[in-house]
Amino acid sequence: MTSRPHERRRWLGLAGTGCLLLLAGCKSDSLPSARVLPDTPGGTPPIHIAGCENTVIDPGRVTLHRLNRAEYDATVRDLLGDTTHPARAFPADDHGYGFDNNADVLSLSPLLMEKYASAAEALVESAWTRGTLRTCELDPANPEPCARDILSRFARRAWRRPVTAEEVQRLLRPIALAKQHGDPPEAGVKLALRSVLVSPHFLFRVEMDPEPTSAAPHKVNAFELASRLSYFLWSSMPDEALLQAAEQDKLRTPEELEAQVRRMLADPKAQALVSNFAGQWLFTRALDSAEPDPTLYGAFNDTLRRAMRQETELVFQEFLTGDHKLKDLLDAPFTYVNDALAAHYGLPLPGSTSHQRVDLSAHPERRGIFGHGSLLTVTSNPDRTSPVQRGVWVLEQLLCSAPPPPPPNVEGLPPAVNPNMTMKERMAMHRALPQCQGCHRMMDPLGLALENYDPIGRWRMKEVSGAPVDATGDLPDGNVLNGGADMRRFVKEDPKLPDCMTEHLLTYALGRGMSNVDSCAVRFIAATAEARGGRLSDYILAIIFSDHFTSRRGDTEAQSP
Amino acid sequence: MSRKPTLSRRTVLRGAGALLALPCLEQMLPGSARAAAPTPAPKRLAVFYVPNGIHMPKWLPTGTGAAWELTPTLQPLAPVKSDVLVISGLANDSGKPDGDGHHAAGTAALLSCTKAFKTEGTELRAGISMDQLIANHLAREKATRFASLELGIDAGRGIGNCDSGYACPYANNISWSGPRTPMAKEVRPQAVFDRLFGGTHPGETQAQAARRRAYGMSIIDSVREDATSLQRRLGTTDRRKLDEYFTSVRDLEQQVDALGGAGACGMPTAPGGDEDPRAKTQAMMDLIVLAFQCDLTRVVTFMLANARSNKVYGFLGLSGGHHAYSHHQHVQSNFDALARINHWEVEQYAYLVRRLKEVRDGQGVPLLDNAMVYFTSEIEDGNGHIHKNLPVLISGKGGGAIGTDRHLRAPGVPIANLYISMMRAMGVPNVTAFGADGTQELPGLGG
């Protein structure tokens, strides 16, 4: 991402904190001017972002966002108390920019609409049977007052905003229809409840622009902000406390916003960030489909698969609420293992089939995510390690500097790979080819430094061929990474790391991909988060206070015919 | 309107791979089809997609015209050789990516012959696929309850980017109802079964059916009003998203309208096979046959795996991933692995073709005779990512449009021309151009 300084110069409102970006009336060749950030609740010093002084921050816009499967399931859980995960029967969501909550690729096919319609019927039937929705008794002679109560309460929560009198009136219509067909009023109420769940107001997260064709940024309204918060942190609808805060217009103050965020992060529903954000950012979801070669890596089984996944989830969970710097994910001195996983890693057994927190001061090789079997497995081929995949993972997921793809038809180039070569020799072949070496000189050393971990994450001193592992990687600048510890340090010190972690988190928070125009905002958020202490919660708060999160603009694109 | 199911509870599918025991008797045909006696037999299209190309040396017949022999990879087609047309040489230049991303770009263009816009998400843009043009035509004719079915074996990749900067929808869908709207596919046989037969209510009275339709319609009317009032207040991009909603609601409406009407076939037994890939594939093939047999749809697309699939075919004795093998680097062991995978793929396709040949329509004619069962991949060779000389098979005579038992050579001809011919064979009127380079019918297709 490169910054694109804007020609216009003006004062800009920056985050919900009321901080301001000071833009001097200078030419591009003059000295950078300062960005002045007044104290936030966390007491942040001023943030200066070189190269962004003259940039007008454009919060962008998020396309009408269909609930994805995880969001649908969590929403009906919180709305109806339904824990049957109806969305498991829906077609898979596609993902874009690494996340399956990307609004632009979340399309709505006829197949999905069919699923919504039948899920709504089943959900309403079962909730009605449980009595969840019946706040009053429907009087067959005069059902309207009670129906109105049931439907307006339900629609307010399902649509995550106040409903208008006109909308409620419309929802009452099926009662008359039911009567025509000789059915009791509850049949009509159930029809209305079903239509609430198939309405675009439920299936989409609707955000309105006062002027849909204007590029001028505006704050999203309190209810839209409440939904942004709850779908970011919980993958679910706002709860009553958040909805009421929106109704009382309390989410405007940074104190209230921060209090809500901290309350939400402490709620078990924040587990959604672990499974939906971390599961995709750290690739733990790919464990489901990992198939290590059973003849070579028969030690891998479903018990281990689950244990590895849980390890990474528990570590991330601790980062969510604990007092660790986010960067420490790379070399955290603790992890969570059960006996099976500890044995697999060669760690002392904690004496439990459930995961226990263990200290790694005596086992530096297991520190941080590069010691996790989950990541090491999903970045391997079924039959061997892949320093390239591991290197690309680091570059893409941690440094946001993915190399360009191989040039066209490079795969067909001779010479063929000799399977008896050591990994180091194989990788050297990449770098021998002039058209390949540019990128492989970046990727390979990062992956080679992890060669002591086999394709299922076990520590090893020898390759499958019997040759001793050579875990040194030569960086393009001539420095040598000798093993995992060097590599962790190298990545952790890379100044691109905070920006990149922000980019992934912001992509997920907004449900849209980042582009060049977002570059300054990303850097500003990262710097703010680091200045606040660099914890995951600091990153989350810096995002939530940002204009990108609290604002949007209209769509300047011409109306299609 | 409603009628008693004449064949209810007959066992049709007894677990994955069970033979279809249901004869397609005259009384099973849709009411409308029976009423107007001499209507032409319905034409049907099934598309069978495999990823990562084909190892061509073991695929391509040497002889041309009628003088062709089955190659090792095509051997599973022996029982139906007389129903198979091999076409070689067709090209889909629209499948070439910007830079890398051959699999996603090739798959997005597979049935649309339109170059996909390179993006990981923003401004997703491909083209309408030929199966959807056919489905639209048939929907206007109200031919079947489902305008089309989109099926597959695998859900999308859970993580990462899908193919060198191309968004995952490009890699996971061959069917597109419009440039921005992929048709999501169903990957669980049980769910397909429920979808096909869940709407049938044996023994329902006319009044009950009418009530169910009226209730269904009331929901549709209500949500359509919500969407209409919302649409007026949205910007262009959001309106486009809401358009998908409107289209889907319209589809749902047609299905609600058709409930209890045409297409009833009794309630067969559900297939198993939601887990094992072999059983799952066979169950999907059985469901395609059943959907055709019961005239629930006339257009099906099926993806044996998603683009760039790196599936491990352990049951073929292989431990490496499919995509990894496809970058064979001219290593013999990779060629061998690919040939095994390709053979298995053709075996699954051959099973579908065989079943469609065995099952007969109301006139006693094999379903296959009026069908086209189309096999292809997004590229030719996986190592070089070639978008020319694509592997192409068509089984079935398409009601006379296809001359089978031949190897037709069409070097360099745009595959879009084949699609023009197929769309015309399916009854779509006035197609003279398609995709980026389709300009005319493919000559010689009828033999």
Tab-separated table of C-alpha atoms in Angstrom, chain B residues 126-338:
chain	number	residue	atom	x	y	z
B	126	ALA	CA	-17.616	-11.671	-14.581
B	127	GLY	CA	-20.362	-12.545	-17.060
B	128	ILE	CA	-23.669	-14.362	-17.246
B	129	SER	CA	-23.062	-18.035	-17.936
B	130	MET	CA	-24.677	-19.971	-20.749
B	131	ASP	CA	-26.508	-22.321	-18.389
B	132	GLN	CA	-28.202	-19.296	-16.813
B	133	LEU	CA	-29.232	-17.890	-20.172
B	134	ILE	CA	-30.862	-21.243	-20.832
B	135	ALA	CA	-32.400	-21.300	-17.348
B	136	ASN	CA	-33.826	-17.816	-17.886
B	137	HIS	CA	-35.385	-18.926	-21.123
B	138	LEU	CA	-36.922	-22.004	-19.517
B	139	ALA	CA	-38.121	-19.968	-16.531
B	140	ARG	CA	-40.030	-17.678	-18.868
B	141	GLU	CA	-41.687	-20.775	-20.279
B	142	LYS	CA	-42.375	-21.944	-16.708
B	143	ALA	CA	-40.937	-25.257	-17.738
B	144	THR	CA	-39.945	-26.643	-14.333
B	145	ARG	CA	-40.098	-25.823	-10.633
B	146	PHE	CA	-36.370	-25.075	-10.499
B	147	ALA	CA	-34.956	-23.051	-13.345
B	148	SER	CA	-31.562	-24.606	-12.658
B	149	LEU	CA	-29.610	-26.504	-10.048
B	150	GLU	CA	-26.060	-25.687	-9.033
B	151	LEU	CA	-24.256	-28.552	-7.378
B	152	GLY	CA	-20.762	-29.358	-6.237
B	153	ILE	CA	-18.749	-31.457	-3.849
B	154	ASP	CA	-16.706	-28.888	-1.981
B	155	ALA	CA	-17.616	-25.713	-0.146
B	156	GLY	CA	-15.186	-22.851	-0.548
B	157	ARG	CA	-11.682	-22.652	0.838
B	158	GLY	CA	-11.838	-21.444	4.390
B	159	ILE	CA	-8.871	-19.115	4.380
B	160	GLY	CA	-6.426	-16.998	2.458
B	161	ASN	CA	-6.849	-15.660	-1.026
B	162	CYS	CA	-8.205	-17.999	-3.644
B	163	ASP	CA	-6.014	-17.467	-6.673
B	164	SER	CA	-3.406	-14.750	-7.035
B	165	GLY	CA	-5.661	-11.793	-6.377
B	166	TYR	CA	-8.858	-13.195	-7.866
B	167	ALA	CA	-11.775	-13.281	-5.435
B	168	CYS	CA	-13.020	-16.659	-4.271
B	169	PRO	CA	-16.401	-16.485	-6.040
B	170	TYR	CA	-14.494	-16.699	-9.321
B	171	ALA	CA	-12.889	-19.948	-8.221
B	172	ASN	CA	-15.941	-21.505	-6.582
B	173	ASN	CA	-18.672	-20.921	-9.145
B	174	ILE	CA	-19.113	-21.760	-12.800
B	175	SER	CA	-22.691	-20.540	-12.899
B	176	TRP	CA	-23.371	-16.792	-12.886
B	177	SER	CA	-26.823	-15.252	-13.149
B	178	GLY	CA	-25.267	-11.898	-13.963
B	179	PRO	CA	-21.856	-10.255	-14.046
B	180	ARG	CA	-21.829	-9.761	-10.280
B	181	THR	CA	-23.886	-12.669	-9.052
B	182	PRO	CA	-22.503	-16.172	-8.773
B	183	MET	CA	-25.105	-18.891	-8.265
B	184	ALA	CA	-24.204	-20.485	-4.943
B	185	LYS	CA	-24.022	-24.237	-5.150
B	186	GLU	CA	-25.333	-26.974	-2.905
B	187	VAL	CA	-22.657	-29.413	-1.739
B	188	ARG	CA	-24.638	-31.799	0.442
B	189	PRO	CA	-26.694	-34.536	-1.218
B	190	GLN	CA	-29.196	-34.613	1.622
B	191	ALA	CA	-29.813	-30.890	1.247
B	192	VAL	CA	-30.285	-31.241	-2.500
B	193	PHE	CA	-32.754	-33.998	-1.900
B	194	ASP	CA	-34.691	-31.950	0.657
B	195	ARG	CA	-34.754	-29.057	-1.740
B	196	LEU	CA	-36.053	-31.150	-4.611
B	197	PHE	CA	-38.663	-33.046	-2.667
B	198	GLY	CA	-39.296	-30.976	0.457
B	199	GLY	CA	-41.968	-28.994	-1.333
B	200	THR	CA	-44.093	-32.013	-2.060
B	201	HIS	CA	-46.901	-32.687	0.378
B	202	PRO	CA	-48.451	-36.027	-0.390
B	203	GLY	CA	-52.160	-36.193	0.336
B	204	GLU	CA	-52.601	-32.462	0.607
B	205	THR	CA	-56.075	-31.213	-0.298
B	206	GLN	CA	-56.673	-28.461	-2.785
B	207	ALA	CA	-57.685	-26.071	-0.002
B	208	GLN	CA	-54.569	-26.854	1.998
B	209	ALA	CA	-52.364	-26.284	-1.002
B	210	ALA	CA	-54.097	-23.010	-1.764
B	211	ARG	CA	-53.618	-21.840	1.795
B	212	ARG	CA	-49.958	-22.754	1.795
B	213	ARG	CA	-49.445	-20.823	-1.406
B	214	ALA	CA	-51.361	-17.819	-0.074
B	215	TYR	CA	-49.280	-17.784	3.103
B	216	GLY	CA	-46.071	-18.131	1.179
B	217	MET	CA	-47.110	-15.295	-1.095
B	218	SER	CA	-47.983	-13.045	1.841
B	219	ILE	CA	-44.426	-13.321	3.111
B	220	ILE	CA	-43.079	-12.641	-0.337
B	221	ASP	CA	-45.325	-9.590	-0.760
B	222	SER	CA	-44.316	-8.248	2.614
B	223	VAL	CA	-40.570	-8.554	2.120
B	224	ARG	CA	-40.815	-7.211	-1.387
B	225	GLU	CA	-42.460	-4.076	0.011
B	226	ASP	CA	-39.635	-3.767	2.544
B	227	ALA	CA	-37.088	-4.059	-0.221
B	228	THR	CA	-38.854	-1.599	-2.502
B	229	SER	CA	-39.045	1.089	0.141
B	230	LEU	CA	-35.419	0.471	1.017
B	231	GLN	CA	-34.262	0.555	-2.576
B	232	ARG	CA	-35.426	4.133	-3.023
B	233	ARG	CA	-33.007	5.274	-0.336
B	234	LEU	CA	-29.836	3.484	-1.409
B	235	GLY	CA	-26.835	4.359	-3.553
B	236	THR	CA	-25.919	2.519	-6.734
B	237	THR	CA	-23.710	-0.193	-5.284
B	238	ASP	CA	-26.170	-1.027	-2.542
B	239	ARG	CA	-29.006	-1.129	-5.025
B	240	ARG	CA	-27.112	-3.711	-6.986
B	241	LYS	CA	-26.869	-5.856	-3.874
B	242	LEU	CA	-30.567	-5.400	-3.292
B	243	ASP	CA	-31.213	-6.421	-6.894
B	244	GLU	CA	-29.864	-9.842	-5.994
B	245	TYR	CA	-32.467	-9.901	-3.265
B	246	PHE	CA	-35.260	-9.035	-5.687
B	247	THR	CA	-34.129	-11.681	-8.156
B	248	SER	CA	-33.994	-14.306	-5.428
B	249	VAL	CA	-37.434	-13.359	-4.160
B	250	ARG	CA	-38.799	-13.667	-7.686
B	251	ASP	CA	-37.325	-17.159	-7.927
B	252	LEU	CA	-38.822	-18.080	-4.595
B	253	GLU	CA	-42.172	-16.777	-5.733
B	254	GLN	CA	-42.099	-19.004	-8.792
B	255	GLN	CA	-41.346	-21.979	-6.606
B	256	VAL	CA	-44.124	-21.161	-4.138
B	257	ASP	CA	-46.412	-20.779	-7.107
B	258	ALA	CA	-45.419	-24.196	-8.417
B	259	LEU	CA	-45.875	-25.942	-5.052
B	260	GLY	CA	-48.033	-29.014	-5.243
B	261	GLY	CA	-48.222	-28.620	-8.997
B	262	ALA	CA	-46.008	-29.885	-11.758
B	263	GLY	CA	-43.024	-32.048	-11.137
B	264	ALA	CA	-44.438	-34.221	-8.384
B	265	CYS	CA	-42.726	-37.549	-8.529
B	266	GLY	CA	-43.710	-39.094	-5.273
B	267	MET	CA	-41.369	-38.959	-2.336
B	268	PRO	CA	-38.273	-41.012	-2.966
B	269	THR	CA	-35.881	-42.041	-0.249
B	270	ALA	CA	-33.093	-39.658	0.528
B	271	PRO	CA	-29.568	-40.447	-0.552
B	272	GLY	CA	-26.778	-40.877	1.949
B	273	GLY	CA	-23.187	-40.076	1.236
B	274	ASP	CA	-22.681	-36.669	2.788
B	275	GLU	CA	-19.144	-37.522	3.862
B	276	ASP	CA	-17.116	-39.908	1.712
B	277	PRO	CA	-16.191	-38.129	-1.525
B	278	ARG	CA	-16.920	-41.195	-3.658
B	279	ALA	CA	-20.339	-41.819	-2.166
B	280	LYS	CA	-21.053	-38.120	-2.203
B	281	THR	CA	-20.226	-37.777	-5.882
B	282	GLN	CA	-22.350	-40.732	-6.820
B	283	ALA	CA	-25.242	-39.420	-4.745
B	284	MET	CA	-25.001	-36.121	-6.596
B	285	MET	CA	-25.064	-37.938	-9.942
B	286	ASP	CA	-28.139	-39.867	-8.818
B	287	LEU	CA	-29.805	-36.617	-7.810
B	288	ILE	CA	-29.116	-35.074	-11.211
B	289	VAL	CA	-30.747	-38.075	-12.874
B	290	LEU	CA	-33.672	-37.881	-10.472
B	291	ALA	CA	-34.145	-34.138	-11.020
B	292	PHE	CA	-34.233	-34.711	-14.778
B	293	GLN	CA	-36.415	-37.772	-14.486
B	294	CYS	CA	-38.977	-35.968	-12.357
B	295	ASP	CA	-38.642	-32.899	-14.559
B	296	LEU	CA	-37.830	-30.687	-11.585
B	297	THR	CA	-35.212	-28.880	-13.629
B	298	ARG	CA	-33.595	-29.105	-17.049
B	299	VAL	CA	-30.319	-27.355	-16.324
B	300	VAL	CA	-27.727	-28.583	-13.857
B	301	THR	CA	-24.141	-27.514	-13.293
B	302	PHE	CA	-21.824	-29.591	-11.166
B	303	MET	CA	-18.321	-28.893	-9.862
B	304	LEU	CA	-16.403	-32.020	-8.908
B	305	ALA	CA	-14.106	-29.706	-6.942
B	306	ASN	CA	-13.422	-25.991	-6.891
B	307	ALA	CA	-10.867	-24.304	-9.093
B	308	ARG	CA	-7.275	-24.920	-8.050
B	309	SER	CA	-8.418	-27.714	-5.770
B	310	ASN	CA	-5.550	-29.330	-3.943
B	311	LYS	CA	-7.648	-32.231	-2.763
B	312	VAL	CA	-5.763	-35.334	-1.704
B	313	TYR	CA	-7.126	-38.416	-3.468
B	314	GLY	CA	-6.168	-40.834	-0.764
B	315	PHE	CA	-8.633	-43.452	-1.992
B	316	LEU	CA	-6.712	-43.578	-5.274
B	317	GLY	CA	-3.537	-44.300	-3.356
B	318	LEU	CA	-2.262	-40.765	-3.816
B	319	SER	CA	-0.856	-38.636	-1.016
B	320	GLY	CA	-0.138	-35.372	-2.817
B	321	GLY	CA	-2.633	-32.649	-3.647
B	322	HIS	CA	-4.323	-32.457	-7.049
B	323	HIS	CA	-3.141	-28.925	-7.809
B	324	ALA	CA	0.397	-29.768	-6.745
B	325	TYR	CA	0.411	-32.766	-9.097
B	326	SER	CA	-0.969	-30.650	-11.909
B	327	HIS	CA	2.219	-28.599	-11.769
B	328	HIS	CA	3.875	-31.765	-12.960
B	329	GLN	CA	7.171	-30.226	-14.054
B	330	HIS	CA	7.346	-33.094	-16.530
B	331	VAL	CA	7.989	-35.585	-13.767
B	332	GLN	CA	6.623	-39.016	-14.660
B	333	SER	CA	5.256	-39.771	-11.185
B	334	ASN	CA	3.166	-36.614	-11.388
B	335	PHE	CA	1.879	-37.609	-14.820
B	336	ASP	CA	0.872	-40.962	-13.395
B	337	ALA	CA	-0.920	-39.360	-10.469
B	338	LEU	CA	-2.777	-36.991	-12.778
